[in-house]
Amino acid sequence: MSNTFGTLFRITTFGESHGTGIGVIIDGCPAGLAVEAAHIQTALDRRRPGQSELTTPRNEADRVQIQSGLFEGLTTGTPISLFIPNADQRSDDYSHIAQAYRPSHADYTYDAKYGRRDHRGGGRSSARETAARVAAGAVAAQLLAHFGVRVQAYVSAVGEIEVPVGYEELDLSLIDTNLVRCPDPATAARMEDRIRAARDAHDTVGGVITGVATGVPPGLGEPVFDKLPAVLGHALLSINAVKGFEFGSGFEGTKLAGSQHNDEFYTDDAGRIATRTNRSGGSQGGISNGQDVYFRVAFKPVATILQPQPTVNQAGEAVTLAGRGRHDPCVLPRAVPIVEAMTHLVLADLLLRARSNKL
Amino acid sequence: MSNTFGTLFRITTFGESHGTGIGVIIDGCPAGLAVEAAHIQTALDRRRPGQSELTTPRNEADRVQIQSGLFEGLTTGTPISLFIPNADQRSDDYSHIAQAYRPSHADYTYDAKYGRRDHRGGGRSSARETAARVAAGAVAAQLLAHFGVRVQAYVSAVGEIEVPVGYEELDLSLIDTNLVRCPDPATAARMEDRIRAARDAHDTVGGVITGVATGVPPGLGEPVFDKLPAVLGHALLSINAVKGFEFGSGFEGTKLAGSQHNDEFYTDDAGRIATRTNRSGGSQGGISNGQDVYFRVAFKPVATILQPQPTVNQAGEAVTLAGRGRHDPCVLPRAVPIVEAMTHLVLADLLLRARSNKL
Amino acid sequence: MSNTFGTLFRITTFGESHGTGIGVIIDGCPAGLAVEAAHIQTALDRRRPGQSELTTPRNEADRVQIQSGLFEGLTTGTPISLFIPNADQRSDDYSHIAQAYRPSHADYTYDAKYGRRDHRGGGRSSARETAARVAAGAVAAQLLAHFGVRVQAYVSAVGEIEVPVGYEELDLSLIDTNLVRCPDPATAARMEDRIRAARDAHDTVGGVITGVATGVPPGLGEPVFDKLPAVLGHALLSINAVKGFEFGSGFEGTKLAGSQHNDEFYTDDAGRIATRTNRSGGSQGGISNGQDVYFRVAFKPVATILQPQPTVNQAGEAVTLAGRGRHDPCVLPRAVPIVEAMTHLVLADLLLRARSNKL
Amino acid sequence: MSNTFGTLFRITTFGESHGTGIGVIIDGCPAGLAVEAAHIQTALDRRRPGQSELTTPRNEADRVQIQSGLFEGLTTGTPISLFIPNADQRSDDYSHIAQAYRPSHADYTYDAKYGRRDHRGGGRSSARETAARVAAGAVAAQLLAHFGVRVQAYVSAVGEIEVPVGYEELDLSLIDTNLVRCPDPATAARMEDRIRAARDAHDTVGGVITGVATGVPPGLGEPVFDKLPAVLGHALLSINAVKGFEFGSGFEGTKLAGSQHNDEFYTDDAGRIATRTNRSGGSQGGISNGQDVYFRVAFKPVATILQPQPTVNQAGEAVTLAGRGRHDPCVLPRAVPIVEAMTHLVLADLLLRARSNKL
């Protein structure tokens, strides 16, 4: 019972990997926003399977249908319902896991929690659910664009291969110029090789996505429990395969002295209060300070591998699970739009919530 | 507007650093639980300032008052109100920051958000607010103890000094045997020296806290947005000074291949389905699998340093801020009970939520 | 922003009168419940337009599609999505109200609130939205049936024509034996005549629906703000055209002395604590006491009349609105399943919430 | 678990009749509002026991303490905590009900729900809890006053004695000129006699309170579930002893034809769109239309009577309960500020929620 996310800009998702489709209802989008299906589709196309040789060959067109909430191209303030029919389902691919528990998947835990599960393609636990988030995030992005906020994410590490510099030294317009969605071309090439090597070894590889939000006005984030990084962390840690989240100086920043870590305030040429450094990651006391909000998200290697693995079945008996189905050797490239979407959703929500700060 | 946390076991905190006190209402604690003020006090004593030479000399007894919700020693199902009066306030210590924005504090962002702030001791943004969380967490801990769940946290890094082994190789009963709350005595001694060095340099130092929950039954955590690690991450990222959260294999796990990372299932001697390794950190698909839930939380160095720092005032004019007040050179030792408290609160809530999984 | 109702058994509806359809997501239904489309369809058929000569001639088949949340006929604990396509839309019927504000409709208030509206058939403000509630309520009904709870509603007044006795003196199995859904055949016949008279006069008529829930276990309802009658009142007052709600002795009970009104406790033959009278309406202190929960809901006469009416347009200019479109002379018969549905939803939610009362 | 009310202007109450006191946390009040203890105290004084010969002789000064959320007389945007210590407790007055279930009280249902209860004075089920609502409502009133919204309530019926005219024909400035809080002096005198007669007969009497909100801007209320009357009904039905709620034309309006009931729009002299009649009660489609919001609330006669009553004890054995303690023969006069408070809270919340309607 938590298929809803957000307080004022709120989404509720539904659907399983092998059901009729995946969908989302957006409740709370202000009236008067121009929303186009094409914009949503562009976001979905960056997430959809089968988009390149580096991703799963499952081929889903992922065509979004807008079912409600728009009139003459503008939002009306009523719920926006988006539906993405499933097309290329092959449920028989999953008959072998009807009884067995795939290692590091949600098969066992769903059974333990609910006493039953839809085993086809992982059912509700499938990352296919994130298509709904991407669709909703595209609407949030349009709301944010209206206020000058922009979010970009990219793959900053695949396995042990890392982009050697920070986001501020990269040209983020290059993100979509390669299959792996890394704006550093040289590193991107190495990452692609790394992913191919994993695929050829019938194995998988993890990595890190870096996200950056620019144009965030000061004042977003709610003390004390819904601090900007806390809500953002919640959102990103709810994505399948995510194992960690850090913002600003993150784990590395713990090694600095306070005198090294503090961000000095000054007044910039435009008369705005700014900071000379940004180890805070755009958030102080959990509230945005007008600087870039940036963060890193850790993705574990995909659990589905095309190798036989020992495990147990529902009866607890030892069995060997053959590797089958159509899966990604590395989810990072397709996870980039998901990270962006969740960030869009969080910022849109905090932006609306901030409207009740003052008289 | 987010001083409430939790869905069914829900807390709402209030109070400022230099007001009448700090408090919390717990709503949703089941009836029939034995709750003792002494147990809450023990938790508060581990967080309170002035407890050792390594912490701020601000001396707060932090005596908890139970105002409602108990009858004859047992919870009644009605709200439990806990109040901790402030005692050792010295508001004049803060007159120098009434106008100036302390670097990497919430002074500027509160002003930007609300148009005003209570500058005394940071007002609501002060970590003093966490006393309320610790008090509430102690009640959650008693609920969890009833179901066999136990949470322990310890300092695993101070600056660059790290405990060289994982939690499973440590004797966690040693956590409170030293001032820094690290169960590895040799490392603890080095950490204490590191904190003293920071203090003597009028500087501060950050670090990492590791947390472990044992006895967590399978089935806690709600797909898709309130996955166990997502809610836990939210809770821990809402603590002052936290910059990152990872669970299980975390950021390091991103470097492994799927075949290395997967946790093999087997049936243990007691007939329970278990995993031979636990890189998942006790959560698969966002739902607990019965293994230990473990995680790491990054704390930045305390922003208040006893050194002069350049900054700006409300008018945007450059000023120099003198270092004054009473602060911790390192918050890690006092943050251990806060990390435990937030973990208690999350698990208590998810435990109650899991009651509606099945018919 | 409030298209979601419920805490643990939670529904979110979407859709407009003249869009692609109407839908609902049910989040929080426990796993393992047998849900059949046929059962949902039966409920929808009682609400659908065109079902008899007393209702609007708009002809909607209202065929429900189950899009997610079931596997092999049982709920899985994941969101249940129900969709009802719109079929018989005639948007041109509404061109005359694109500019004019229909008296006592939501045209003006939607414009005032959102700055725009989908005027076709009232858009989101249309009672067509309640189809989604009825569909969701049918699932809640199946959950309640599992626990022995049953809800029935009937038309107890049309205009000035009232059923002369209370529910306990009626044979509720007769509710669906006449077009008006009144279990008192003689009164039902007079009500039908009254509705026909209104229709023939190009006018409309209001009335009252009485609801009864039997088998409600003691302990449902949450003090202090979510008392059973408060949540139930909220649910029923959210139905289009409802103007009042009373439970138990209601407004008439205010005229009694306390000594006349109190319900005496006794122990029944089965050893259960019961009350000899039930002026409390099954709720004491906002919590169910095991007696029947009964209540009355007031519906105003339908605002759409087939007569010319003076009003203003968006520019505030006086205009005359011709009566057109297809509407009900009396909504009461079709509102019976809506009242039942909202009651089902409230009780299902309170039933799940009550699971965390005790250790 | 529902001691919280509101979405953006949110209150959480705690405390029992015979504990340390009653309190409330207000979360979400915008920063910059001038709040005075004196204003809150004035509201509390209208609710407090012992204020006149018509009320319970229990004598509580009900002095409010502001514990947080204000700085230099203005709200800061952080939680406002208000505490009202209990003073005149006589727990031994209640020893006789420790075992017995008082008819039409919450004794039995609390035991059924929680397995235990604080029997002293009804514990949490006591109407003493409403003191917290009144205190919070006074803050909401100050927020509403800032936007020109005013709420007034009065006693419109005691038993069978009713004010013969509607609110618009009364001089509401007379409400507090008599003990019963009825602005019609002649009727007020009869009501007072009626209450004295009940008191002298060791009995109690119920009645009706009418409420009116003026200056409500168009656009408040959220379709579809949080319609203005639905949320208002929820709030008022959550008050102890309330049995019914109707707004605008209410139950009587069900007897009208649509052509009689509809409110004709026109443009007033100030160029605003208004209605010539107001049977809608200021809400159309659940959204305020700028006209007065008015409603009626039914209160049953107080259940505590100073007469012996047959009942059962916890073991289900028949016992006779003697009438003891200090209680009101009629709660209506003291309930007036409670009705106002809940209305203030609802409108303040809807006003803040309406801020996200448009871009």
mmCIF file of N, CA and C in Angstrom, chain A residues 96-143:
data_model
loop_
_atom_site.group_PDB
_atom_site.id
_atom_site.type_symbol
_atom_site.label_atom_id
_atom_site.label_comp_id
_atom_site.label_asym_id
_atom_site.label_seq_id
_atom_site.Cartn_x
_atom_site.Cartn_y
_atom_site.Cartn_z
ATOM 1 N N HIS A 96 9.353 -20.971 -15.726
ATOM 2 C CA HIS A 96 10.363 -21.635 -14.898
ATOM 3 C C HIS A 96 10.523 -20.986 -13.529
ATOM 4 N N ILE A 97 10.035 -19.769 -13.388
ATOM 5 C CA ILE A 97 10.184 -19.134 -12.071
ATOM 6 C C ILE A 97 8.874 -19.098 -11.293
ATOM 7 N N ALA A 98 7.880 -19.749 -11.822
ATOM 8 C CA ALA A 98 6.603 -19.760 -11.105
ATOM 9 C C ALA A 98 6.796 -20.331 -9.703
ATOM 10 N N GLN A 99 7.673 -21.289 -9.589
ATOM 11 C CA GLN A 99 7.907 -21.912 -8.294
ATOM 12 C C GLN A 99 9.228 -21.478 -7.662
ATOM 13 N N ALA A 100 10.249 -21.239 -8.473
ATOM 14 C CA ALA A 100 11.571 -20.977 -7.898
ATOM 15 C C ALA A 100 11.753 -19.505 -7.555
ATOM 16 N N TYR A 101 12.571 -19.258 -6.557
ATOM 17 C CA TYR A 101 12.866 -17.880 -6.157
ATOM 18 C C TYR A 101 14.164 -17.424 -6.803
ATOM 19 N N ARG A 102 14.081 -16.472 -7.710
ATOM 20 C CA ARG A 102 15.294 -15.938 -8.331
ATOM 21 C C ARG A 102 16.140 -15.209 -7.280
ATOM 22 N N PRO A 103 17.440 -15.482 -7.222
ATOM 23 C CA PRO A 103 18.291 -14.799 -6.241
ATOM 24 C C PRO A 103 18.254 -13.275 -6.422
ATOM 25 N N SER A 104 18.188 -12.578 -5.318
ATOM 26 C CA SER A 104 18.223 -11.105 -5.287
ATOM 27 C C SER A 104 17.106 -10.448 -6.075
ATOM 28 N N HIS A 105 16.043 -11.202 -6.331
ATOM 29 C CA HIS A 105 14.813 -10.624 -6.854
ATOM 30 C C HIS A 105 13.775 -10.528 -5.731
ATOM 31 N N ALA A 106 12.591 -10.067 -6.094
ATOM 32 C CA ALA A 106 11.527 -9.879 -5.100
ATOM 33 C C ALA A 106 10.581 -11.077 -5.025
ATOM 34 N N ASP A 107 10.925 -12.191 -5.692
ATOM 35 C CA ASP A 107 10.003 -13.331 -5.716
ATOM 36 C C ASP A 107 9.680 -13.821 -4.307
ATOM 37 N N TYR A 108 10.739 -14.068 -3.536
ATOM 38 C CA TYR A 108 10.531 -14.612 -2.203
ATOM 39 C C TYR A 108 9.815 -13.608 -1.302
ATOM 40 N N THR A 109 10.254 -12.355 -1.358
ATOM 41 C CA THR A 109 9.675 -11.377 -0.427
ATOM 42 C C THR A 109 8.207 -11.089 -0.741
ATOM 43 N N TYR A 110 7.838 -11.079 -2.008
ATOM 44 C CA TYR A 110 6.406 -10.901 -2.323
ATOM 45 C C TYR A 110 5.589 -12.075 -1.787
ATOM 46 N N ASP A 111 6.111 -13.268 -1.983
ATOM 47 C CA ASP A 111 5.397 -14.431 -1.444
ATOM 48 C C ASP A 111 5.290 -14.349 0.078
ATOM 49 N N ALA A 112 6.385 -13.930 0.708
ATOM 50 C CA ALA A 112 6.383 -13.845 2.172
ATOM 51 C C ALA A 112 5.394 -12.785 2.646
ATOM 52 N N LYS A 113 5.304 -11.707 1.910
ATOM 53 C CA LYS A 113 4.460 -10.589 2.332
ATOM 54 C C LYS A 113 2.989 -10.851 2.044
ATOM 55 N N TYR A 114 2.724 -11.291 0.823
ATOM 56 C CA TYR A 114 1.329 -11.357 0.374
ATOM 57 C C TYR A 114 0.752 -12.771 0.325
ATOM 58 N N GLY A 115 1.613 -13.767 0.450
ATOM 59 C CA GLY A 115 1.115 -15.135 0.366
ATOM 60 C C GLY A 115 0.905 -15.596 -1.066
ATOM 61 N N ARG A 116 1.150 -14.745 -2.027
ATOM 62 C CA ARG A 116 1.021 -15.086 -3.445
ATOM 63 C C ARG A 116 1.695 -13.985 -4.258
ATOM 64 N N ARG A 117 1.902 -14.258 -5.552
ATOM 65 C CA ARG A 117 2.473 -13.235 -6.434
ATOM 66 C C ARG A 117 2.162 -13.558 -7.871
ATOM 67 N N ASP A 118 2.154 -12.553 -8.682
ATOM 68 C CA ASP A 118 2.065 -12.699 -10.127
ATOM 69 C C ASP A 118 3.507 -12.873 -10.601
ATOM 70 N N HIS A 119 3.883 -14.113 -10.930
ATOM 71 C CA HIS A 119 5.296 -14.372 -11.226
ATOM 72 C C HIS A 119 5.704 -13.938 -12.633
ATOM 73 N N ARG A 120 4.718 -13.619 -13.473
ATOM 74 C CA ARG A 120 5.045 -13.333 -14.872
ATOM 75 C C ARG A 120 5.868 -12.043 -14.987
ATOM 76 N N GLY A 121 7.134 -12.216 -15.268
ATOM 77 C CA GLY A 121 8.004 -11.053 -15.472
ATOM 78 C C GLY A 121 8.243 -10.251 -14.217
ATOM 79 N N GLY A 122 7.986 -10.876 -13.081
ATOM 80 C CA GLY A 122 8.168 -10.149 -11.829
ATOM 81 C C GLY A 122 6.919 -9.405 -11.402
ATOM 82 N N GLY A 123 5.891 -9.440 -12.252
ATOM 83 C CA GLY A 123 4.627 -8.809 -11.869
ATOM 84 C C GLY A 123 4.808 -7.336 -11.557
ATOM 85 N N ARG A 124 4.371 -6.962 -10.385
ATOM 86 C CA ARG A 124 4.445 -5.570 -9.975
ATOM 87 C C ARG A 124 5.877 -5.155 -9.608
ATOM 88 N N SER A 125 6.722 -6.129 -9.262
ATOM 89 C CA SER A 125 8.083 -5.778 -8.846
ATOM 90 C C SER A 125 8.991 -5.499 -10.039
ATOM 91 N N SER A 126 8.487 -5.732 -11.226
ATOM 92 C CA SER A 126 9.275 -5.472 -12.430
ATOM 93 C C SER A 126 9.598 -3.996 -12.570
ATOM 94 N N ALA A 127 10.765 -3.697 -13.104
ATOM 95 C CA ALA A 127 11.132 -2.301 -13.354
ATOM 96 C C ALA A 127 10.253 -1.693 -14.440
ATOM 97 N N ARG A 128 9.438 -2.527 -15.066
ATOM 98 C CA ARG A 128 8.497 -1.967 -16.037
ATOM 99 C C ARG A 128 7.574 -0.935 -15.396
ATOM 100 N N GLU A 129 7.361 -1.063 -14.110
ATOM 101 C CA GLU A 129 6.521 -0.082 -13.398
ATOM 102 C C GLU A 129 7.067 1.332 -13.542
ATOM 103 N N THR A 130 8.382 1.430 -13.726
ATOM 104 C CA THR A 130 8.977 2.773 -13.790
ATOM 105 C C THR A 130 8.579 3.526 -15.057
ATOM 106 N N ALA A 131 8.028 2.838 -16.047
ATOM 107 C CA ALA A 131 7.533 3.558 -17.234
ATOM 108 C C ALA A 131 6.480 4.584 -16.808
ATOM 109 N N ALA A 132 5.663 4.203 -15.846
ATOM 110 C CA ALA A 132 4.632 5.125 -15.363
ATOM 111 C C ALA A 132 5.254 6.348 -14.699
ATOM 112 N N ARG A 133 6.337 6.114 -13.982
ATOM 113 C CA ARG A 133 7.007 7.239 -13.328
ATOM 114 C C ARG A 133 7.604 8.195 -14.366
ATOM 115 N N VAL A 134 8.172 7.613 -15.412
ATOM 116 C CA VAL A 134 8.780 8.447 -16.446
ATOM 117 C C VAL A 134 7.707 9.298 -17.131
ATOM 118 N N ALA A 135 6.564 8.695 -17.399
ATOM 119 C CA ALA A 135 5.481 9.445 -18.036
ATOM 120 C C ALA A 135 5.024 10.601 -17.139
ATOM 121 N N ALA A 136 4.833 10.301 -15.858
ATOM 122 C CA ALA A 136 4.402 11.355 -14.933
ATOM 123 C C ALA A 136 5.491 12.410 -14.758
ATOM 124 N N GLY A 137 6.723 11.947 -14.730
ATOM 125 C CA GLY A 137 7.836 12.881 -14.567
ATOM 126 C C GLY A 137 7.913 13.876 -15.714
ATOM 127 N N ALA A 138 7.507 13.442 -16.891
ATOM 128 C CA ALA A 138 7.546 14.353 -18.035
ATOM 129 C C ALA A 138 6.558 15.501 -17.853
ATOM 130 N N VAL A 139 5.437 15.225 -17.206
ATOM 131 C CA VAL A 139 4.486 16.302 -16.913
ATOM 132 C C VAL A 139 5.068 17.236 -15.848
ATOM 133 N N ALA A 140 5.667 16.629 -14.836
ATOM 134 C CA ALA A 140 6.314 17.448 -13.798
ATOM 135 C C ALA A 140 7.402 18.319 -14.410
ATOM 136 N N ALA A 141 8.118 17.769 -15.381
ATOM 137 C CA ALA A 141 9.182 18.531 -16.033
ATOM 138 C C ALA A 141 8.617 19.760 -16.730
ATOM 139 N N GLN A 142 7.441 19.604 -17.312
ATOM 140 C CA GLN A 142 6.844 20.756 -17.994
ATOM 141 C C GLN A 142 6.428 21.827 -16.991
ATOM 142 N N LEU A 143 5.950 21.379 -15.832
ATOM 143 C CA LEU A 143 5.623 22.342 -14.779
ATOM 144 C C LEU A 143 6.891 23.062 -14.316
#
